[in-house]
Structure formats: C-alpha cells, structure tokens
Amino acid sequence: KQEVTQIPAALSVPEGENLVLNCSFTDSAIYNLQWFRQDPGKGLTSLLLIQSSQREQTSGRLNASLDKSSGRSTLYIAASQPGDSATYLCAVKYGGATNKLIFGTGTLLAVQP
Amino acid sequence: KAGVTQTPRYLIKTRGQQVTLSCSPISGHRSVSWYQQTPGQGLQFLFEYFSETQRNKGNFPGRFSGRQFSNSRSEMNVSTLELGDSALYLCASANMAGSTEAFFGQGTRLTVV
C-alpha cells in the first residue's frame, strides 16, 4: 500500500531558527513529490515540486531534497518567521498518466515571535 | 492569470439532501482532481477528470460523483448526505499528466447537520 508519513506532527520553534520537516513514502517508485503549505481553513499553496530525477529544489528560504532510494524527502526552512506558521504537507505522485496525489499527514508549524 | 476557483465557499446542508460543488481550473488546464479533507482522515483523493473523462477514482461510495465539461470546469455531487460528509472539499488543477505542478483552490467547506 502506498503511504506517506510526515514527522513531526507538530513543531514549535522561536523566530529565526532553521528547521527541517520530514516526509517518508513507502513505495519509492514515485514520479514526483510536491510540498504545500495550508493556512487554517484555506486551500493548499504549492511551495516546491521535485521530479523523481532531481535531488533538490530551492525557492527563497525553502529547500526541498529527495532521496528516492530511502523513500524520504525533507523540507528545510531557513531563518523561520512567524508568517511561516502553517501546516506543511507533502504529496507524492505515482505514474505519469495521472495527477492523483497521495498526501502525507502534515506537520503543523508554529513560529514564535 | 486567475487561479483555481471553487464555489460556493461555504455550504450547510441537512442529512439526506444532495449537494453540487463547482471548480473552475486555471485557464488552459485540462486536468481537475477532487479531494476530501477531514481532521481524522486527512486529505483523500476522490476522483480525477481529464478532457471530460474520469481517469482515476478513489475509494469513496457511489454517492460521490463528478463530471467535467468541455471548458474543463468540473462539478462534484454528493447525494444522500451523511454527517460524516462534513469536510473541506478541495479541487486541484493541472496542465496535463506527468511532471506538472498541481494548483489548488480555496476549497468548499461543507457542513452536514
């Protein structure tokens, strides 16, 4: 069964800290992996998309890495800010003929000012 | 460029009723996927439409159905509503299958009373 897990489930850090969020998937034959953020009661905002052939992607203070062989991805957030507080979700796509995503359980991040 | 638009944003329905939700994808996108988000189950895939054809379906009862029109707009319908159908319903739009990024709407919050 294809499952995606995220740890930790919740994280609270002081402003300015660098932090790492983890995403694990049971089936390593992924097509790509996408990281999203979700603010309470809102939709999902795409942060980064990593293709299966890539090792990492960067956007501003965010860096996502992918290790297919170990079934893991990490999202690194540098110099965290209170505005980064949200739920972070990773989602995996299997196969190129569909846009179906399998989502992780999410990490709720709180950045304290 | 307009994003993914979901209407209505909020709905309150009574058990046994039916409901129709609408999703307008980003202009030019032909793939629309629907997801249900609940606190207990997280984000679960409902179905995907591509060029008016259902391409993939999640593990939901037949009360959940959908369709896509020639302009790529999609609707999902839930008949004989149950209390457990209360959730945030999210729609995702993508250009085509494969290595493309998924973009989400703000969701429709359905409450069944």
mmCIF file of C-alpha atoms in Angstrom:
data_model
loop_
_atom_site.group_PDB
_atom_site.id
_atom_site.type_symbol
_atom_site.label_atom_id
_atom_site.label_comp_id
_atom_site.label_asym_id
_atom_site.label_seq_id
_atom_site.Cartn_x
_atom_site.Cartn_y
_atom_site.Cartn_z
ATOM 1 C CA LYS A 1 0.000 0.000 0.000
ATOM 2 C CA GLN A 2 1.327 3.431 -0.932
ATOM 3 C CA GLU A 3 1.504 5.551 2.197
ATOM 4 C CA VAL A 4 3.079 8.895 3.018
ATOM 5 C CA THR A 5 4.052 9.867 6.548
ATOM 6 C CA GLN A 6 5.286 13.145 7.959
ATOM 7 C CA ILE A 7 7.160 13.727 11.164
ATOM 8 C CA PRO A 8 6.951 15.547 13.422
ATOM 9 C CA ALA A 9 3.178 16.023 13.539
ATOM 10 C CA ALA A 10 3.675 19.395 15.235
ATOM 11 C CA LEU A 11 6.622 21.684 15.776
ATOM 12 C CA SER A 12 7.074 24.932 17.677
ATOM 13 C CA VAL A 13 10.226 26.991 17.213
ATOM 14 C CA PRO A 14 11.395 30.513 18.052
ATOM 15 C CA GLU A 15 11.682 33.011 15.237
ATOM 16 C CA GLY A 16 14.962 32.880 13.330
ATOM 17 C CA GLU A 17 15.590 29.177 13.744
ATOM 18 C CA ASN A 18 16.378 26.891 10.819
ATOM 19 C CA LEU A 19 14.181 23.821 10.730
ATOM 20 C CA VAL A 20 13.642 20.573 8.868
ATOM 21 C CA LEU A 21 10.370 18.828 8.108
ATOM 22 C CA ASN A 22 10.374 15.185 7.093
ATOM 23 C CA CYS A 23 8.303 13.190 4.633
ATOM 24 C CA SER A 24 8.541 9.414 4.126
ATOM 25 C CA PHE A 25 6.879 7.283 1.453
ATOM 26 C CA THR A 26 6.587 3.501 1.403
ATOM 27 C CA ASP A 27 6.798 2.971 -2.371
ATOM 28 C CA SER A 28 9.954 4.537 -3.790
ATOM 29 C CA ALA A 29 8.767 4.382 -7.434
ATOM 30 C CA ILE A 30 7.479 7.936 -7.310
ATOM 31 C CA TYR A 31 7.009 10.182 -10.328
ATOM 32 C CA ASN A 32 7.377 13.422 -8.398
ATOM 33 C CA LEU A 33 6.846 14.940 -4.968
ATOM 34 C CA GLN A 34 5.280 18.271 -4.096
ATOM 35 C CA TRP A 35 5.380 20.321 -0.883
ATOM 36 C CA PHE A 36 2.425 22.504 0.080
ATOM 37 C CA ARG A 37 1.504 24.841 2.897
ATOM 38 C CA GLN A 38 -2.008 25.236 4.207
ATOM 39 C CA ASP A 39 -3.262 28.064 6.387
ATOM 40 C CA PRO A 40 -6.208 27.278 8.693
ATOM 41 C CA GLY A 41 -9.417 26.680 6.758
ATOM 42 C CA LYS A 42 -7.789 27.569 3.462
ATOM 43 C CA GLY A 43 -6.656 25.794 0.346
ATOM 44 C CA LEU A 44 -3.173 24.491 -0.421
ATOM 45 C CA THR A 45 -0.355 26.682 -1.707
ATOM 46 C CA SER A 46 2.293 24.907 -3.739
ATOM 47 C CA LEU A 47 5.813 25.505 -2.431
ATOM 48 C CA LEU A 48 8.132 23.206 -4.356
ATOM 49 C CA LEU A 49 7.880 20.405 -6.906
ATOM 50 C CA ILE A 50 10.675 17.827 -7.186
ATOM 51 C CA GLN A 51 10.795 15.432 -10.107
ATOM 52 C CA SER A 52 11.949 11.864 -9.465
ATOM 53 C CA SER A 53 15.176 12.554 -11.357
ATOM 54 C CA GLN A 54 16.067 15.547 -9.165
ATOM 55 C CA ARG A 55 17.800 15.627 -5.798
ATOM 56 C CA GLU A 56 16.658 19.046 -4.609
ATOM 57 C CA GLN A 57 14.769 22.233 -5.384
ATOM 58 C CA THR A 58 15.135 25.687 -3.875
ATOM 59 C CA SER A 59 12.854 28.679 -3.611
ATOM 60 C CA GLY A 60 13.914 31.586 -1.441
ATOM 61 C CA ARG A 61 14.331 30.364 2.131
ATOM 62 C CA LEU A 62 12.968 26.935 1.262
ATOM 63 C CA ASN A 63 14.953 23.925 0.103
ATOM 64 C CA ALA A 64 13.476 20.510 -0.545
ATOM 65 C CA SER A 65 15.531 17.378 -1.048
ATOM 66 C CA LEU A 66 14.560 13.972 -2.373
ATOM 67 C CA ASP A 67 16.145 10.581 -1.735
ATOM 68 C CA LYS A 68 14.112 8.021 -3.632
ATOM 69 C CA SER A 69 16.162 5.027 -2.555
ATOM 70 C CA SER A 70 15.435 5.656 1.113
ATOM 71 C CA GLY A 71 11.878 6.882 0.478
ATOM 72 C CA ARG A 72 12.435 10.286 2.024
ATOM 73 C CA SER A 73 12.091 13.983 1.349
ATOM 74 C CA THR A 74 12.956 16.888 3.616
ATOM 75 C CA LEU A 75 11.832 20.492 3.562
ATOM 76 C CA TYR A 76 14.375 22.880 5.021
ATOM 77 C CA ILE A 77 13.182 26.324 6.100
ATOM 78 C CA ALA A 78 15.913 28.853 6.820
ATOM 79 C CA ALA A 79 15.571 31.747 9.248
ATOM 80 C CA SER A 80 11.968 30.971 10.154
ATOM 81 C CA GLN A 81 9.449 33.801 10.577
ATOM 82 C CA PRO A 82 6.039 33.984 12.307
ATOM 83 C CA GLY A 83 4.459 34.176 8.853
ATOM 84 C CA ASP A 84 5.761 30.655 8.169
ATOM 85 C CA SER A 85 3.291 29.297 10.730
ATOM 86 C CA ALA A 86 1.003 26.882 8.880
ATOM 87 C CA THR A 87 0.511 23.196 8.163
ATOM 88 C CA TYR A 88 3.018 21.765 5.721
ATOM 89 C CA LEU A 89 2.004 18.827 3.552
ATOM 90 C CA CYS A 90 3.975 16.643 1.194
ATOM 91 C CA ALA A 91 2.261 14.789 -1.630
ATOM 92 C CA VAL A 92 3.521 12.049 -3.910
ATOM 93 C CA LYS A 93 2.502 11.246 -7.465
ATOM 94 C CA TYR A 94 2.940 7.739 -8.835
ATOM 95 C CA GLY A 95 2.934 7.346 -12.585
ATOM 96 C CA GLY A 96 2.892 9.874 -15.375
ATOM 97 C CA ALA A 97 -0.635 9.192 -16.652
ATOM 98 C CA THR A 98 -2.451 10.665 -13.668
ATOM 99 C CA ASN A 99 -2.421 13.729 -11.464
ATOM 100 C CA LYS A 100 -3.593 11.814 -8.406
ATOM 101 C CA LEU A 101 -1.648 12.840 -5.300
ATOM 102 C CA ILE A 102 -1.181 10.819 -2.133
ATOM 103 C CA PHE A 103 -0.818 13.168 0.801
ATOM 104 C CA GLY A 104 1.121 12.888 3.994
ATOM 105 C CA THR A 105 -0.358 13.531 7.388
ATOM 106 C CA GLY A 106 1.073 17.036 7.640
ATOM 107 C CA THR A 107 3.286 18.958 10.069
ATOM 108 C CA LEU A 108 1.740 21.836 11.999
ATOM 109 C CA LEU A 109 4.413 24.511 12.397
ATOM 110 C CA ALA A 110 4.248 27.380 14.863
ATOM 111 C CA VAL A 111 6.987 30.024 14.768
ATOM 112 C CA GLN A 112 7.008 32.073 17.956
ATOM 113 C CA PRO A 113 7.942 35.788 17.700
ATOM 114 C CA LYS B 1 -3.740 34.683 -14.542
ATOM 115 C CA ALA B 2 -6.685 33.642 -12.394
ATOM 116 C CA GLY B 3 -6.203 30.727 -10.019
ATOM 117 C CA VAL B 4 -8.456 27.795 -9.301
ATOM 118 C CA THR B 5 -11.927 28.958 -8.309
ATOM 119 C CA GLN B 6 -14.260 26.908 -6.169
ATOM 120 C CA THR B 7 -17.849 27.803 -5.424
ATOM 121 C CA PRO B 8 -19.520 28.095 -3.080
ATOM 122 C CA ARG B 9 -17.009 28.668 -0.274
ATOM 123 C CA TYR B 10 -19.368 27.508 2.451
ATOM 124 C CA LEU B 11 -22.427 25.263 2.489
ATOM 125 C CA ILE B 12 -24.733 23.968 5.189
ATOM 126 C CA LYS B 13 -26.946 21.050 4.239
ATOM 127 C CA THR B 14 -29.266 18.670 6.033
ATOM 128 C CA ARG B 15 -28.758 14.914 6.188
ATOM 129 C CA GLY B 16 -30.343 13.191 3.213
ATOM 130 C CA GLN B 17 -30.035 16.174 0.892
ATOM 131 C CA GLN B 18 -27.738 16.354 -2.080
ATOM 132 C CA VAL B 19 -25.138 18.972 -2.933
ATOM 133 C CA THR B 20 -23.200 20.116 -6.003
ATOM 134 C CA LEU B 21 -19.809 21.802 -5.779
ATOM 135 C CA SER B 22 -18.111 23.604 -8.637
ATOM 136 C CA CYS B 23 -14.485 24.033 -9.655
ATOM 137 C CA SER B 24 -13.081 26.235 -12.426
ATOM 138 C CA PRO B 25 -9.464 25.329 -13.199
ATOM 139 C CA ILE B 26 -6.689 27.637 -14.298
ATOM 140 C CA SER B 27 -7.203 28.674 -17.900
ATOM 141 C CA GLY B 28 -5.677 26.081 -20.204
ATOM 142 C CA HIS B 29 -5.570 23.329 -17.583
ATOM 143 C CA ARG B 30 -7.424 20.195 -18.612
ATOM 144 C CA SER B 31 -6.975 18.064 -15.501
ATOM 145 C CA VAL B 32 -9.159 18.551 -12.433
ATOM 146 C CA SER B 33 -8.903 16.434 -9.282
ATOM 147 C CA TRP B 34 -11.065 16.475 -6.165
ATOM 148 C CA TYR B 35 -10.031 15.771 -2.585
ATOM 149 C CA GLN B 36 -11.822 15.496 0.726
ATOM 150 C CA GLN B 37 -10.083 16.816 3.835
ATOM 151 C CA THR B 38 -11.211 15.870 7.336
ATOM 152 C CA PRO B 39 -9.389 16.094 10.680
ATOM 153 C CA GLY B 40 -9.473 12.328 11.109
ATOM 154 C CA GLN B 41 -8.584 11.114 7.604
ATOM 155 C CA GLY B 42 -6.528 13.972 6.250
ATOM 156 C CA LEU B 43 -6.557 14.622 2.502
ATOM 157 C CA GLN B 44 -8.086 11.820 0.479
ATOM 158 C CA PHE B 45 -8.376 11.587 -3.293
ATOM 159 C CA LEU B 46 -11.915 11.433 -4.679
ATOM 160 C CA PHE B 47 -11.518 11.425 -8.471
ATOM 161 C CA GLU B 48 -9.710 12.985 -11.410
ATOM 162 C CA TYR B 49 -11.080 14.221 -14.702
ATOM 163 C CA PHE B 50 -9.095 14.899 -17.836
ATOM 164 C CA SER B 51 -10.701 16.136 -21.061
ATOM 165 C CA GLU B 52 -14.190 15.302 -19.771
ATOM 166 C CA THR B 53 -13.261 11.706 -18.871
ATOM 167 C CA GLN B 54 -12.873 10.292 -15.397
ATOM 168 C CA ARG B 55 -9.339 8.982 -15.340
ATOM 169 C CA ASN B 56 -8.998 7.853 -11.758
ATOM 170 C CA LYS B 57 -11.273 7.245 -8.787
ATOM 171 C CA GLY B 58 -10.619 6.992 -5.080
ATOM 172 C CA ASN B 59 -12.199 4.689 -2.545
ATOM 173 C CA PHE B 60 -15.455 6.517 -1.904
ATOM 174 C CA PRO B 61 -19.051 5.281 -2.113
ATOM 175 C CA GLY B 62 -21.124 5.784 -5.229
ATOM 176 C CA ARG B 63 -22.912 8.714 -3.572
ATOM 177 C CA PHE B 64 -19.899 10.762 -4.637
ATOM 178 C CA SER B 65 -19.850 11.538 -8.329
ATOM 179 C CA GLY B 66 -18.428 14.124 -10.648
ATOM 180 C CA ARG B 67 -18.224 15.354 -14.168
ATOM 181 C CA GLN B 68 -16.201 17.693 -16.323
ATOM 182 C CA PHE B 69 -17.460 19.991 -19.035
ATOM 183 C CA SER B 70 -15.897 20.886 -22.366
ATOM 184 C CA ASN B 71 -14.485 24.109 -20.893
ATOM 185 C CA SER B 72 -12.705 21.980 -18.224
ATOM 186 C CA ARG B 73 -14.910 23.225 -15.401
ATOM 187 C CA SER B 74 -15.823 20.387 -13.077
ATOM 188 C CA GLU B 75 -18.603 19.644 -10.659
ATOM 189 C CA MET B 76 -18.843 17.069 -7.929
ATOM 190 C CA ASN B 77 -22.097 15.844 -6.473
ATOM 191 C CA VAL B 78 -22.800 14.141 -3.194
ATOM 192 C CA SER B 79 -26.208 12.540 -2.814
ATOM 193 C CA THR B 80 -27.981 11.412 0.356
ATOM 194 C CA LEU B 81 -25.676 13.424 2.582
ATOM 195 C CA GLU B 82 -24.435 11.939 5.839
ATOM 196 C CA LEU B 83 -22.971 13.710 8.849
ATOM 197 C CA GLY B 84 -19.598 12.181 8.013
ATOM 198 C CA ASP B 85 -19.537 14.016 4.685
ATOM 199 C CA SER B 86 -18.815 17.245 6.553
ATOM 200 C CA ALA B 87 -15.396 18.267 5.282
ATOM 201 C CA LEU B 88 -13.349 20.718 3.282
ATOM 202 C CA TYR B 89 -13.563 19.737 -0.388
ATOM 203 C CA LEU B 90 -10.580 20.814 -2.435
ATOM 204 C CA CYS B 91 -10.139 20.943 -6.159
ATOM 205 C CA ALA B 92 -6.759 20.800 -7.924
ATOM 206 C CA SER B 93 -5.945 21.881 -11.455
ATOM 207 C CA ALA B 94 -3.016 20.775 -13.606
ATOM 208 C CA ASN B 95 -1.959 21.376 -17.167
ATOM 209 C CA MET B 96 -1.511 17.763 -18.148
ATOM 210 C CA ALA B 97 -0.453 14.472 -16.655
ATOM 211 C CA GLY B 98 3.115 13.782 -15.699
ATOM 212 C CA SER B 99 5.628 16.221 -14.406
ATOM 213 C CA THR B 100 3.321 19.142 -13.824
ATOM 214 C CA GLU B 101 2.566 21.071 -10.688
ATOM 215 C CA ALA B 102 -0.866 20.870 -9.070
ATOM 216 C CA PHE B 103 -2.604 24.083 -8.027
ATOM 217 C CA PHE B 104 -5.406 24.088 -5.507
ATOM 218 C CA GLY B 105 -8.465 26.230 -4.955
ATOM 219 C CA GLN B 106 -9.562 27.665 -1.614
ATOM 220 C CA GLY B 107 -12.000 24.822 -1.062
ATOM 221 C CA THR B 108 -15.656 24.455 -0.200
ATOM 222 C CA ARG B 109 -16.466 23.921 3.457
ATOM 223 C CA LEU B 110 -19.476 21.580 3.639
ATOM 224 C CA THR B 111 -21.287 21.137 6.924
ATOM 225 C CA VAL B 112 -23.995 18.493 7.160
ATOM 226 C CA VAL B 113 -26.426 18.899 10.064
#
